[in-house]
Short mmCIF file of C-alpha atoms in Angstrom, two decimals:
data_model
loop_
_atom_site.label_atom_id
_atom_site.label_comp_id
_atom_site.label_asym_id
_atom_site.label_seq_id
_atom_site.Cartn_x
_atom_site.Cartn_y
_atom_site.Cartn_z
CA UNK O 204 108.08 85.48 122.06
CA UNK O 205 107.39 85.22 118.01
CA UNK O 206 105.14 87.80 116.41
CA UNK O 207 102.38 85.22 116.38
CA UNK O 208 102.63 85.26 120.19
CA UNK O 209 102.49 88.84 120.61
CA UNK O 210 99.05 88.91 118.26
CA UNK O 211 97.03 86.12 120.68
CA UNK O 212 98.41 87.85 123.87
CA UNK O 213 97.32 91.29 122.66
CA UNK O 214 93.53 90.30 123.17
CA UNK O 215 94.20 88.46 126.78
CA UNK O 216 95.94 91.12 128.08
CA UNK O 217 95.13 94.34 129.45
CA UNK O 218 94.93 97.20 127.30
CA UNK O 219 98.63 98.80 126.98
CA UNK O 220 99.22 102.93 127.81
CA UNK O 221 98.54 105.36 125.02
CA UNK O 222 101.63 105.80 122.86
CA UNK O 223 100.51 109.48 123.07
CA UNK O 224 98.09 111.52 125.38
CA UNK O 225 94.52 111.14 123.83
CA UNK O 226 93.21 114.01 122.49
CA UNK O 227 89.79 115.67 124.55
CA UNK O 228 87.98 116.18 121.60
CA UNK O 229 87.32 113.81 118.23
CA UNK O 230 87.64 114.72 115.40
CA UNK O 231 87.58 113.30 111.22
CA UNK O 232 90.74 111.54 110.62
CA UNK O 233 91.39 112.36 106.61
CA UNK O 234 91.18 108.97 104.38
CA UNK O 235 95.02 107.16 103.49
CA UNK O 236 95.36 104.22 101.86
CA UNK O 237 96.30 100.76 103.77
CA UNK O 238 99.51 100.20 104.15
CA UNK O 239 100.92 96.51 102.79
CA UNK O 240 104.35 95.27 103.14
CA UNK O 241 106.81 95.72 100.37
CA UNK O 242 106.39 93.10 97.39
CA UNK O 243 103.34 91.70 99.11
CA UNK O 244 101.59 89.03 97.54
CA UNK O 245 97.98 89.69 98.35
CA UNK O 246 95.82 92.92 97.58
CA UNK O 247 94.62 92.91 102.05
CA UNK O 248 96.51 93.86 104.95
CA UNK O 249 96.52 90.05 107.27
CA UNK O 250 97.23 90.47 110.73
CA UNK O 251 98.58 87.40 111.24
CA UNK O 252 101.48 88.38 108.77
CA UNK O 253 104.76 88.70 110.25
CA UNK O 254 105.33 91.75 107.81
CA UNK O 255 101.90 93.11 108.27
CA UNK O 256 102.38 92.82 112.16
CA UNK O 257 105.22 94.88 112.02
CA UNK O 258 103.40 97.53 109.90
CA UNK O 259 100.28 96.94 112.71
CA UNK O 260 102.43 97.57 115.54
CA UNK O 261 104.97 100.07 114.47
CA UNK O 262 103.88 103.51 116.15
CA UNK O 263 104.37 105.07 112.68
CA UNK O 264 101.60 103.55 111.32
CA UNK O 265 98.81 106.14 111.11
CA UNK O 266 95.15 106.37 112.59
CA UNK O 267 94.08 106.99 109.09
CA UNK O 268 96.30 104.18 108.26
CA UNK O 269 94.62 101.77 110.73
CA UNK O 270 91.42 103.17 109.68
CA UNK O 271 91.75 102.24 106.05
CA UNK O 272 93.03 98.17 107.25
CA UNK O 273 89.19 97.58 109.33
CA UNK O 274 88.12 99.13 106.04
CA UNK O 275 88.58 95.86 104.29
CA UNK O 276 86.04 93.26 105.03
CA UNK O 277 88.43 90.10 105.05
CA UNK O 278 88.15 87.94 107.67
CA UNK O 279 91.23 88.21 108.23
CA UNK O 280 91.27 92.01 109.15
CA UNK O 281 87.31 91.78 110.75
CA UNK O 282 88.93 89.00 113.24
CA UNK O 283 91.52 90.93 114.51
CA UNK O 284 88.79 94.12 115.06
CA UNK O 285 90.02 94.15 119.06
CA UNK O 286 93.50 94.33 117.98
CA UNK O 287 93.33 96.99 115.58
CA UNK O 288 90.91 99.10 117.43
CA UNK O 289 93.58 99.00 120.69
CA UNK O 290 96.36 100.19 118.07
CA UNK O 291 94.23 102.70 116.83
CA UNK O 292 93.38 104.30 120.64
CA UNK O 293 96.86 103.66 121.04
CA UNK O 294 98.13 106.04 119.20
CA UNK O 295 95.75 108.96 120.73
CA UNK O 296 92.76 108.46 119.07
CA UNK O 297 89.50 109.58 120.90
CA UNK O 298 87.29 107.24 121.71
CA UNK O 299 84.37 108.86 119.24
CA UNK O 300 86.94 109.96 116.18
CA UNK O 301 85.77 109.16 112.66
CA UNK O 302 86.98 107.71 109.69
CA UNK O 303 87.09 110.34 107.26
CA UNK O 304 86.14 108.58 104.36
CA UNK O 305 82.95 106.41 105.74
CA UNK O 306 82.42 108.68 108.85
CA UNK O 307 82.23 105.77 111.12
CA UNK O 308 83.85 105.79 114.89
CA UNK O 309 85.48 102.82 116.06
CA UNK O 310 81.84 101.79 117.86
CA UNK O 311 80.68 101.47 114.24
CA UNK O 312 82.98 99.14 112.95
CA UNK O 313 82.98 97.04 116.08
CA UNK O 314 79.41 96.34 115.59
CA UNK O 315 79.91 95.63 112.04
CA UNK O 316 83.20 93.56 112.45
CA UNK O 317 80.76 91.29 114.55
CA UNK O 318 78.92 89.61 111.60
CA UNK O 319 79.23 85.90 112.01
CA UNK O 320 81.43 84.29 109.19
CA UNK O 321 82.93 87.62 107.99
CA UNK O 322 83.45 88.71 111.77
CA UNK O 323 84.14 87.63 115.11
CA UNK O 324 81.31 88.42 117.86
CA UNK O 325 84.06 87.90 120.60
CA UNK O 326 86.20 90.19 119.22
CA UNK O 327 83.81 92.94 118.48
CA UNK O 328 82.52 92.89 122.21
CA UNK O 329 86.24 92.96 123.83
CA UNK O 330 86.87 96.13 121.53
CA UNK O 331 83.60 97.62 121.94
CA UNK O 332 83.49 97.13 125.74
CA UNK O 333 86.51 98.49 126.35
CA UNK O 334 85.49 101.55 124.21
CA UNK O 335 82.28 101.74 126.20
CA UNK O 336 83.70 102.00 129.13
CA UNK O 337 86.14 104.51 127.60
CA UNK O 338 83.25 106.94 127.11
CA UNK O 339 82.20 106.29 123.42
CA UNK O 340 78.88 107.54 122.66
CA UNK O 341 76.57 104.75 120.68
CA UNK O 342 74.29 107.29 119.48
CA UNK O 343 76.55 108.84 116.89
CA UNK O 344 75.65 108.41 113.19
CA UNK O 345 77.23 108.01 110.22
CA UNK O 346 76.52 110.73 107.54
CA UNK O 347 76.49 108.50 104.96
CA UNK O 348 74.28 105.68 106.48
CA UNK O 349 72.63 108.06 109.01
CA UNK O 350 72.95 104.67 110.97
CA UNK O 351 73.95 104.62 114.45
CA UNK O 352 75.93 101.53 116.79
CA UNK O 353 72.26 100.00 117.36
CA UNK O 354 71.10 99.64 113.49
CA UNK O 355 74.52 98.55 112.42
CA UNK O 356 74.54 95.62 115.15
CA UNK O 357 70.75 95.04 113.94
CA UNK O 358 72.23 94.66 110.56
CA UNK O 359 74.88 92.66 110.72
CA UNK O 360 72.63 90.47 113.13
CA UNK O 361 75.00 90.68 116.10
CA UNK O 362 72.74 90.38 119.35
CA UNK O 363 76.14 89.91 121.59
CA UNK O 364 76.55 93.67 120.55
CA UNK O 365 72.98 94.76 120.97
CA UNK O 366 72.70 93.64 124.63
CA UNK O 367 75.87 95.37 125.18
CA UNK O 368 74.91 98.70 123.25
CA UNK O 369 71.38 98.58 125.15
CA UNK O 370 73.10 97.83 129.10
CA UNK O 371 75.14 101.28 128.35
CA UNK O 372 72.42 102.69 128.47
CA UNK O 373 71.40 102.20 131.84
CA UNK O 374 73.60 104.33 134.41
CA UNK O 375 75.17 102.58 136.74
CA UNK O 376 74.55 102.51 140.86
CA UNK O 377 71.04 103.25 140.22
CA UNK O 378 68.17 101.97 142.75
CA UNK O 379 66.30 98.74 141.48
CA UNK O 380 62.75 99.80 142.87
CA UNK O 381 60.62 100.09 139.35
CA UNK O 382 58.92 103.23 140.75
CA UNK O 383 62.16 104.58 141.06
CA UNK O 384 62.65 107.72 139.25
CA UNK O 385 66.26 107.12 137.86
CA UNK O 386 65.09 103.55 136.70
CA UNK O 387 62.11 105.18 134.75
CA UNK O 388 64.31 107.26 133.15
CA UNK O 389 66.92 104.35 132.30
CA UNK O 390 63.89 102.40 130.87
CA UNK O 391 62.71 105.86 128.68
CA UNK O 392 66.40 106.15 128.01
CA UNK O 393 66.77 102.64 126.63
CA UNK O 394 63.38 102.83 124.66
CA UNK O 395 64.45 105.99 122.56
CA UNK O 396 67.68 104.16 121.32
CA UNK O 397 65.67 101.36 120.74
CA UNK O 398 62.83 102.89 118.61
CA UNK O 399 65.67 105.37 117.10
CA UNK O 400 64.76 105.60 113.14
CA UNK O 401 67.23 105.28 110.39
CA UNK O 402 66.49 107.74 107.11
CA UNK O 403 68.27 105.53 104.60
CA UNK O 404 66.32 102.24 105.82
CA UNK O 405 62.96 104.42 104.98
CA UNK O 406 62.92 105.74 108.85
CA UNK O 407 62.70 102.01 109.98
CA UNK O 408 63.88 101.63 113.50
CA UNK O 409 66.50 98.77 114.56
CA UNK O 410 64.25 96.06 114.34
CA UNK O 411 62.72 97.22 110.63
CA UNK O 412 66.48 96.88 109.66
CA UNK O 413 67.03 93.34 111.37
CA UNK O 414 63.66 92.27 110.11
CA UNK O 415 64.31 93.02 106.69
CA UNK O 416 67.50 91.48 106.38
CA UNK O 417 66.35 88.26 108.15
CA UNK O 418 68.24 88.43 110.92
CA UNK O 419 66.54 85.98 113.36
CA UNK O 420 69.13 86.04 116.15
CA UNK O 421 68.40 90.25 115.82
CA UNK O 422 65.10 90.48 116.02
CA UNK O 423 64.72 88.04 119.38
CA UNK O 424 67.36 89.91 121.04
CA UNK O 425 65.41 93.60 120.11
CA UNK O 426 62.20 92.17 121.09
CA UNK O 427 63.81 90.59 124.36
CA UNK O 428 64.73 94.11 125.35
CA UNK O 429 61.57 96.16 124.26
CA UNK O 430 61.41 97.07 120.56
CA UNK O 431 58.05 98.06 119.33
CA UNK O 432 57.19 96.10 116.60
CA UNK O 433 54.08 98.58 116.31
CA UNK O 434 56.16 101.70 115.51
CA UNK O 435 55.64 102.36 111.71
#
């Protein structure tokens, strides 16, 4: 099997073990550089170079490392976001660690690396599926941004992300009746992430930030699901 092999398999199979035990805590992975072959001819790491493959998959390669490659907003890099991500929680990661120099999580840059063009939707819901179900939390902000998994998927106009972001937050196994108590509380749940204000977007809630960038596909999906285009 050729390098180029292993790449498309790595996104139809299941994820592999941990190269290492993952930690129980997160924590801010300090900011490195991205690695690039020797004497490589372009300024970005591409996944789907030989050379950069073997940088990708060598165990050596750092989590700060690997953070500093979904840095770069190449297509290249954004449409291998499952990929990466899986190399990164390979190597011990926990699911809610942070880049140290944008203070993003993984969750983050899944719901960025699904802007269409840039990004690849399909991607960005394998990796941030699997790190939903891993126990990431989508409420987490950025300190920089003060934006959370919602507003970035509102801002890169990813609804494919938004639906999945929202369905966490309903638990599983609960009763369907509407008077239901633990289905009241999913739907009070759900509306607090959706109405959840952003400081650097002038408090604006996910659908201010959609709204304002034009992002149609957004904005239907947030309504869909119960945004209040009232809140001020």
């Amino acid at each position: 099997m050729t390098k180029e092999n292993v790449t498309e398999a790595a996104s139809d199979e299941e994820p592999q073990s941990p190269l290492v035990e993952t930690r129980k805590r997160p924590l801010v992975h300090p900011s490195a550089p991205a690695p690039l072959p020797k004497d490589y001819a372009f300024t970005f790491f591409d996944p789907n170079d030989p050379d950069c493959q073997e940088i990708l998959f060598d165990s050596k390669t750092t989590v700060p490392e690997l953070f500093a490659i979904i840095r770069q907003w190449v297509p290249q890099v954004q449409h291998k976001i499952d990929i990466i991500g899986n190399e990164i929680l390979k190597r011990g990661c926990h699911v809610n660690d942070r880049d140290g120099l944008t203070d993003m999580t993984l969750m983050h840059y899944a719901c960025k690396a699904g802007a269409h063009g840039v990004g690849d939707p399909v991607a960005a819901v394998r990796l941030s599926t699997r790190l939903i179900a891993l126990g990431a939390d989508p409420s987490l902000r950025s300190r920089w941004t003060h934006m959370n998994a919602l507003h970035y998927a509102a801002y890169f106009d990813v609804p494919e992300l938004i639906r999945i972001l929202l369905k966490s937050q309903i638990p599983k196994g609960g009763k369907e009746e509407e008077n239901d108590r633990a289905t009241q509380k999913a739907h009070s749940r759900v509306s607090h992430v959706l109405n959840s204000t952003c400081s650097d977007f002038n408090h604006g809630t996910a659908l201010h930030i959609a709204a304002s960038n034009l992002c149609l596909g957004a904005v239907k999906c947030l309504l869909e699901h119960g945004a209040n285009p009232s809140v001020r």
